Amino acid sequence: MKTTVNDSRLKKAQEIASNPVAYKVCEGCDSIVGIQSVTCPNCHGYRFDVDPTRVVDQAIYLGARKQTSVTSEDMV
Ligand SMILES: [Zn+2]
């Protein structure tokens, strides 16, 4: 079975949600970055929220949003 980009994004979201203590959420752009990152690779911010609940919520949100955007692109 072929793995789609959409599946891998969803898998990444699930991976983050299953191990939220290894990640943190950027306060500047809401990206999820690895816990060891000093600055955000997207916005170069240095303020992060390490609350696992926030990380899980954001992972699910990003996974769902990416899925929706891919679907709507497919329909155009
Ligand atoms: Zn950021």
Tab-separated table of C-alpha atoms in Angstrom, residues 31-72:
chain	number	residue	atom	x	y	z
A	31	SER	CA	4.985	25.318	15.399
A	32	ILE	CA	5.933	22.121	17.172
A	33	VAL	CA	9.683	21.768	17.576
A	34	GLY	CA	11.920	19.212	19.279
A	35	ILE	CA	12.485	19.767	22.992
A	36	GLN	CA	16.222	20.264	22.375
A	37	SER	CA	15.731	23.154	19.924
A	38	VAL	CA	17.008	26.491	21.241
A	39	THR	CA	15.209	28.675	18.692
A	40	CYS	CA	12.254	28.057	16.406
A	41	PRO	CA	13.349	27.031	12.869
A	42	ASN	CA	10.320	28.850	11.407
A	43	CYS	CA	10.219	32.229	13.159
A	44	HIS	CA	13.489	32.154	15.152
A	45	GLY	CA	11.522	32.714	18.338
A	46	TYR	CA	12.918	31.522	21.618
A	47	ARG	CA	9.786	31.325	23.746
A	48	PHE	CA	8.195	27.890	23.970
A	49	ASP	CA	5.355	26.226	25.827
A	50	VAL	CA	6.471	22.821	27.136
A	51	ASP	CA	3.064	21.880	28.558
A	52	PRO	CA	2.398	18.342	27.192
A	53	THR	CA	-1.336	19.072	26.972
A	54	ARG	CA	-0.656	22.053	24.702
A	55	VAL	CA	1.755	19.984	22.579
A	56	VAL	CA	-0.836	17.223	22.087
A	57	ASP	CA	-3.586	19.737	21.254
A	58	GLN	CA	-1.339	21.461	18.733
A	59	ALA	CA	-0.220	18.166	17.144
A	60	ILE	CA	-3.832	17.124	16.617
A	61	TYR	CA	-4.740	20.579	15.302
A	62	LEU	CA	-1.835	20.656	12.834
A	63	GLY	CA	-2.518	17.080	11.688
A	64	ALA	CA	-6.177	17.879	11.086
A	65	ARG	CA	-5.447	21.200	9.373
A	66	LYS	CA	-2.861	19.686	7.011
A	67	GLN	CA	-5.277	16.908	6.126
A	68	THR	CA	-8.024	19.435	5.368
A	69	SER	CA	-5.775	21.602	3.207
A	70	VAL	CA	-4.521	18.624	1.156
A	71	THR	CA	-8.111	17.475	0.643
A	72	SER	CA	-9.280	20.896	-0.505
